[in-house]
CSV table of C-alpha atoms in Angstrom, one decimal:
chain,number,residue,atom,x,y,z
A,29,UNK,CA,63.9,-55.2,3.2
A,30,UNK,CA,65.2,-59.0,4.0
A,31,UNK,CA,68.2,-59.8,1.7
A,32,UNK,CA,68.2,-63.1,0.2
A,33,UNK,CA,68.3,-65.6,2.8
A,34,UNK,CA,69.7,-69.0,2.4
A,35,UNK,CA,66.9,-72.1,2.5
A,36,UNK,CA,69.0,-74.7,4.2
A,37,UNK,CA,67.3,-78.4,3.9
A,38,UNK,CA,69.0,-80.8,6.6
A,39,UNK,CA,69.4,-84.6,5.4
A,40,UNK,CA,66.2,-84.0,3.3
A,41,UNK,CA,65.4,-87.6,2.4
A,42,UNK,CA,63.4,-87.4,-1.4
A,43,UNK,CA,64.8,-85.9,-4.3
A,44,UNK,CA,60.8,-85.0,-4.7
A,45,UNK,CA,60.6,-83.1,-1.5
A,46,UNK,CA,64.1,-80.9,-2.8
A,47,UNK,CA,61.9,-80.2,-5.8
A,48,UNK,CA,59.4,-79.4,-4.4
A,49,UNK,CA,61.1,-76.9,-1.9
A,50,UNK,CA,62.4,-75.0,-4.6
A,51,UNK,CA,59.3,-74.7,-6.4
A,52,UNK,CA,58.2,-72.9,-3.0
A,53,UNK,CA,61.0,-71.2,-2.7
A,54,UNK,CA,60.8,-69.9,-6.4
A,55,UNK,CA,57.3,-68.8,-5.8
A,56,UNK,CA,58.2,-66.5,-3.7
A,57,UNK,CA,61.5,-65.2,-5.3
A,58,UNK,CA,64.2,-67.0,-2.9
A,59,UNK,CA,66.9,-69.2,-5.5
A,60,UNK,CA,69.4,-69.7,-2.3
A,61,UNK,CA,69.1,-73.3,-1.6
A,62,UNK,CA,71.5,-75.4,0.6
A,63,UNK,CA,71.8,-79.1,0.8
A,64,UNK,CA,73.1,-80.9,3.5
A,65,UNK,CA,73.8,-84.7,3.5
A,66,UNK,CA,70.8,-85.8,1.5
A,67,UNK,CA,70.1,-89.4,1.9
A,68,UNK,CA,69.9,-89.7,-1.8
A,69,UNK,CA,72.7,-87.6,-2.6
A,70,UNK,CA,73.0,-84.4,-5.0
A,71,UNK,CA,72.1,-84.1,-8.1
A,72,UNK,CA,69.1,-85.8,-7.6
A,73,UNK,CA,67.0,-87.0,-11.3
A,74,UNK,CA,63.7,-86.7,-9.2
A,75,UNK,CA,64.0,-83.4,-7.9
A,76,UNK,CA,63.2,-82.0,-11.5
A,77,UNK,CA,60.3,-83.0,-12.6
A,78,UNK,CA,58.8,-81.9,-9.4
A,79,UNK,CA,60.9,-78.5,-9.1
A,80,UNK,CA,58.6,-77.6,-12.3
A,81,UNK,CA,60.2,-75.1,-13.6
A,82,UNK,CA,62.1,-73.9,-11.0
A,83,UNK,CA,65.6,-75.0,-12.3
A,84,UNK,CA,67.4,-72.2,-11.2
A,85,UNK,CA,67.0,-73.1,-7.7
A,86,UNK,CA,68.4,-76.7,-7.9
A,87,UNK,CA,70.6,-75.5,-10.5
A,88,UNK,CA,72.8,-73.2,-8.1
A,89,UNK,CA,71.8,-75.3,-4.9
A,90,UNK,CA,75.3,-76.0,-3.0
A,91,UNK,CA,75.9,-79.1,-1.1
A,92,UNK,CA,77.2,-79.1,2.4
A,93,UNK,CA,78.6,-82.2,4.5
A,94,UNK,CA,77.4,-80.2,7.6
A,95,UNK,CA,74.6,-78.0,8.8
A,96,UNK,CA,77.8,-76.2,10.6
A,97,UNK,CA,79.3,-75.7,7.3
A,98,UNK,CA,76.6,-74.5,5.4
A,99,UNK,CA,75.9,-71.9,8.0
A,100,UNK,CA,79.3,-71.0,8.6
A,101,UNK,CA,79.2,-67.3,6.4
A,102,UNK,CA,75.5,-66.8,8.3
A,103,UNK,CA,74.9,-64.2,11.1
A,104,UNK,CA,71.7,-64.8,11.7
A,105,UNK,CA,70.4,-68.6,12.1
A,106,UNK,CA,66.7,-69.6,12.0
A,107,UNK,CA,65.7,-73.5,12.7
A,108,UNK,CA,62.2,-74.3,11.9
A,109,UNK,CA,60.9,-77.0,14.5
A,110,UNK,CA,57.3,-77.5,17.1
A,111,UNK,CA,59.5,-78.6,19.2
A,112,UNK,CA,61.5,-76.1,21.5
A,113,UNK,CA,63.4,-79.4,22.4
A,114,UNK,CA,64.6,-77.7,26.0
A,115,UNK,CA,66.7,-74.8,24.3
A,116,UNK,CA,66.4,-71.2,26.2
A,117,UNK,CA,65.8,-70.0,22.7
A,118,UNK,CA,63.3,-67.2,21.5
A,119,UNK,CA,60.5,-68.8,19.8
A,120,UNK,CA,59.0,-66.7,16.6
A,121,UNK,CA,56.5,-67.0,14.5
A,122,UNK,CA,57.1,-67.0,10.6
A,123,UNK,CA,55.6,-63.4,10.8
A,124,UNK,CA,57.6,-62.4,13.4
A,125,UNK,CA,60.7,-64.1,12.1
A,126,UNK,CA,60.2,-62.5,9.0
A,127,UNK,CA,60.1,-58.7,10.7
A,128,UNK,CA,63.3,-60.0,12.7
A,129,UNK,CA,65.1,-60.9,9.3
A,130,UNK,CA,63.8,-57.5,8.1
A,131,UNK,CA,65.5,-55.5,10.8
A,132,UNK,CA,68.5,-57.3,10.6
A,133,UNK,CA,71.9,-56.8,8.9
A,134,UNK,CA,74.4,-59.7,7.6
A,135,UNK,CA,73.4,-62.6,6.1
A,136,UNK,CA,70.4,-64.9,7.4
A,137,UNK,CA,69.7,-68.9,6.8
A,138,UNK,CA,66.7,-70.6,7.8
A,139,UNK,CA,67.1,-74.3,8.5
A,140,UNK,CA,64.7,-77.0,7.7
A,141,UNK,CA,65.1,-80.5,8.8
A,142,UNK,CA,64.2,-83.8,6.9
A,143,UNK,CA,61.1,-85.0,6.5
A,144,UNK,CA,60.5,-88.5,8.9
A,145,UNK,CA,62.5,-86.6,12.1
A,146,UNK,CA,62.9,-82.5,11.6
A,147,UNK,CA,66.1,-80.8,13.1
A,148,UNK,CA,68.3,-83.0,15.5
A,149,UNK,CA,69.6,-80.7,19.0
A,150,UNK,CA,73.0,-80.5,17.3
A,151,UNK,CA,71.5,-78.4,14.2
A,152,UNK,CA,69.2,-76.5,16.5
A,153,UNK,CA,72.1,-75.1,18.7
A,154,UNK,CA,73.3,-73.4,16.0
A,155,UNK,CA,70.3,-71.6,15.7
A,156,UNK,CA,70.3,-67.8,17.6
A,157,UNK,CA,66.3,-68.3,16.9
A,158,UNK,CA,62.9,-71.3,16.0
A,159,UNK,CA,60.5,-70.8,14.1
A,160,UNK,CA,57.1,-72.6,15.0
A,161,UNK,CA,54.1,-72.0,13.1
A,162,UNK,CA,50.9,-71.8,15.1
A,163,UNK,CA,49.0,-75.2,14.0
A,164,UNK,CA,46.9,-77.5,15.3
A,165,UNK,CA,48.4,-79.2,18.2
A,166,UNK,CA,46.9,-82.9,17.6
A,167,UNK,CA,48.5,-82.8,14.2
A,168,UNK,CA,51.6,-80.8,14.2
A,169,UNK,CA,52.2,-82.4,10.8
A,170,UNK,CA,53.7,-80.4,7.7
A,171,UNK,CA,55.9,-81.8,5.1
A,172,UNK,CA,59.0,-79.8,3.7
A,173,UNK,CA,57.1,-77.9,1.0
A,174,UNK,CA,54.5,-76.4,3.0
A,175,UNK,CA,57.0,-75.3,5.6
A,176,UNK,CA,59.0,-73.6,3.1
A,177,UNK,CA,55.8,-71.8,1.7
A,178,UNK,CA,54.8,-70.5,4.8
A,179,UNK,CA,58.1,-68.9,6.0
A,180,UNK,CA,58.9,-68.1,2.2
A,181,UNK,CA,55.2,-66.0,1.9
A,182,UNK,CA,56.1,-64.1,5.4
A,183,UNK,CA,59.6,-63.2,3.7
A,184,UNK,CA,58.1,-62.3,0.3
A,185,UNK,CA,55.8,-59.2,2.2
A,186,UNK,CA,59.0,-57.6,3.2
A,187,UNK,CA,61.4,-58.0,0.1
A,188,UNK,CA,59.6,-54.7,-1.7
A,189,UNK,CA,60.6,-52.6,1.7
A,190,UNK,CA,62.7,-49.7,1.1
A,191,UNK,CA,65.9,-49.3,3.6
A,192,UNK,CA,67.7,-45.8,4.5
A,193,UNK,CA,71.6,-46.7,3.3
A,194,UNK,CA,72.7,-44.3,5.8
A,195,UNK,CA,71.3,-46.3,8.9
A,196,UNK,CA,71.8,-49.2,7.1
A,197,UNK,CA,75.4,-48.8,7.1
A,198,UNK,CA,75.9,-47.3,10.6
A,199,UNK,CA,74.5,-50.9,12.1
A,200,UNK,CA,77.6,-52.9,13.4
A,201,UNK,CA,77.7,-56.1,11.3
A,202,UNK,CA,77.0,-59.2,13.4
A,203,UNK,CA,79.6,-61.7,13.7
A,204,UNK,CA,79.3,-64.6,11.3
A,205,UNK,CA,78.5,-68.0,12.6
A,206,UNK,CA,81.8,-69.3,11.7
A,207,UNK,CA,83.6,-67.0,13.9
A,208,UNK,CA,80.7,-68.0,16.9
A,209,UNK,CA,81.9,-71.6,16.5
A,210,UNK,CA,85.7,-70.3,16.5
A,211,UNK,CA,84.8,-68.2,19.8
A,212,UNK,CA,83.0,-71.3,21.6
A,213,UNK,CA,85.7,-73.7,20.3
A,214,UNK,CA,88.7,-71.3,21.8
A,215,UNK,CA,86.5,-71.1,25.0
A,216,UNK,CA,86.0,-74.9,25.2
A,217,UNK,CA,89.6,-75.3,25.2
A,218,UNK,CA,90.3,-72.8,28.0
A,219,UNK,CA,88.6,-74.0,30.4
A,220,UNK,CA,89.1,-77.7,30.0
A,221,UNK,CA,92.6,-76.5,30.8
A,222,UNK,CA,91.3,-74.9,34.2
A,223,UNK,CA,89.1,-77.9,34.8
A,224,UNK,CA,85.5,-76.0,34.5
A,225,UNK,CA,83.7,-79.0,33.3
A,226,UNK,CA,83.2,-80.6,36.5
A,227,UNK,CA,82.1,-83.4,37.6
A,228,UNK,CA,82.2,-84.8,34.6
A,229,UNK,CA,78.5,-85.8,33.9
A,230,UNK,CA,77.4,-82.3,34.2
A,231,UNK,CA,80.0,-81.5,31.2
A,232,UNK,CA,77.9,-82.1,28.2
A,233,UNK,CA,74.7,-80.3,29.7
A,234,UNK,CA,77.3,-76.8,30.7
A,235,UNK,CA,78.5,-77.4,26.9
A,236,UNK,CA,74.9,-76.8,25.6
A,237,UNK,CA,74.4,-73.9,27.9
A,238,UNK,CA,77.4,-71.9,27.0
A,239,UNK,CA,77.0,-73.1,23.1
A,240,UNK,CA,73.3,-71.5,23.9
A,241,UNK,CA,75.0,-68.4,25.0
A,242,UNK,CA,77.1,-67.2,22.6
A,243,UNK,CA,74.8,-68.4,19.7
A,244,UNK,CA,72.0,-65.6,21.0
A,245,UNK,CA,71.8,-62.6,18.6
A,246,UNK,CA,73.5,-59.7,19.1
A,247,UNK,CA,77.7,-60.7,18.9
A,248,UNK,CA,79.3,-58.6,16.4
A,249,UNK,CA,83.0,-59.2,14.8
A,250,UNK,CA,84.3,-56.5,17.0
A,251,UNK,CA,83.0,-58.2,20.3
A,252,UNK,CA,83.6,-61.6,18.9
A,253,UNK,CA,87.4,-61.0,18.6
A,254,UNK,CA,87.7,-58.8,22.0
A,255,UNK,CA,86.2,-61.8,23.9
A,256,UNK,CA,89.1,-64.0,22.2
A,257,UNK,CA,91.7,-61.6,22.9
A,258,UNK,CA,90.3,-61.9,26.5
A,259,UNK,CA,90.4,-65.8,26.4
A,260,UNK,CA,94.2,-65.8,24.8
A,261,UNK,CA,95.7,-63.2,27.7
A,262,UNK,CA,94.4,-65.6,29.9
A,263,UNK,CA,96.0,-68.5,28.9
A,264,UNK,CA,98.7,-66.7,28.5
A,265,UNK,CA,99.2,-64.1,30.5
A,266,UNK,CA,101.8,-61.2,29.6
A,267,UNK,CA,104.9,-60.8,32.5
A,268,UNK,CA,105.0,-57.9,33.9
């Protein structure tokens, strides 16, 4: 069974299209929406009359500053784009993505960017997995709605699927993305200290590859805060 994920819209640009999201959304029984930085702000008059009927969604829709922020309590990320934009990433279907959210434990967000541009690199980093629906290649062309549906259907077939609480409860919980940034953020630091970002126009592209790294699925708390521990006894090591 896939737990409630969170529907995160990225600088969506229309108060219309918002509504129209969570009318999708409502459809298929998600009501976790996240907003971040719309262009036209939040509340938004115009995403109402469009929502029809589905108030609850933009009722209880929480608004973000950051993509980072608003996936910061998620452990497993999902960025809808056609474009694999470089990243060493697995790419899913919204069928397969929706078995993957099935089988998976902790909290899952699915992120769709606005309307003109979809997801920018810095929002797709943060993503352990893409989503790419299979369409016709000389017009790879869907507007936020129709993205939401089809991901939104694909989750609906699995939210009626029973779960065995004992196995449930004997998976270890995946780390949180919060804690991922706090992991690559201590790491970053280290090794600027040892000089491991040289020369210094290979930095940005090593950056990407070890944000890449520790963003794939997998990480739980435990290994998260060993792998600090391991980062803070060497920079500062214990005399013997």
């Amino acid at each position: 069974m896939i737990k409630q994920p969170a529907i995160i819209l990225v600088k969506p640009q229309l108060g219309e299209n918002i509504g129209k999201a969570a009318r999708a959304m409502l459809n298929f029984g998600l009501t976790e929406m996240r907003i971040v930085d719309p262009r036209d702000g939040w509340p938004n008059p115009a995403a109402g009359p469009t929502a029809a009927g589905a108030d609850i969604v933009l009722e209880n829709a929480k608004l973000f500053d950051t993509t980072a922020e608003a996936v910061a309590d998620c452990s497993h990320i999902y960025a809808t784009t056609v474009r694999k934009r470089g990243m060493t990433k697995e790419v899913l279907t919204p069928v397969a993505a929706a078995e993957d959210m099935a089988a998976a434990s902790g909290k899952c967000a699915i992120l769709f960017g606005p309307e003109r541009s979809g997801l920018e690199i810095i929002d797709v980093e943060l993503a352990r997995k893409i989503i790419t629906v299979p369409i016709n290649s000389e017009f790879a062309s869907l507007n936020l709605a129709q993205a939401v549906v089809l991901v939104a259907y694909e989750i609906s077939k699995h939210s009626n699927a029973t779960v065995q609480p004992t196995l449930e409860k004997a998976k270890p919980q995946p780390a949180p993305q919060l804690e991922l940034d706090r992991l690559y953020e201590h790491m970053e630091r280290a090794l600027e200290k040892t000089g491991y970002f040289y020369p210094p126009d290979r930095a940005p592209a090593t950056k990407i590859t070890l944000r890449n790294m520790i963003t794939k699925p997998g990480w739980t708390n435990e290994e998260v805060q060993t792998l600090r521990g391991v980062l803070s006894s060497l920079e500062n090591p214990h005399p013997k």
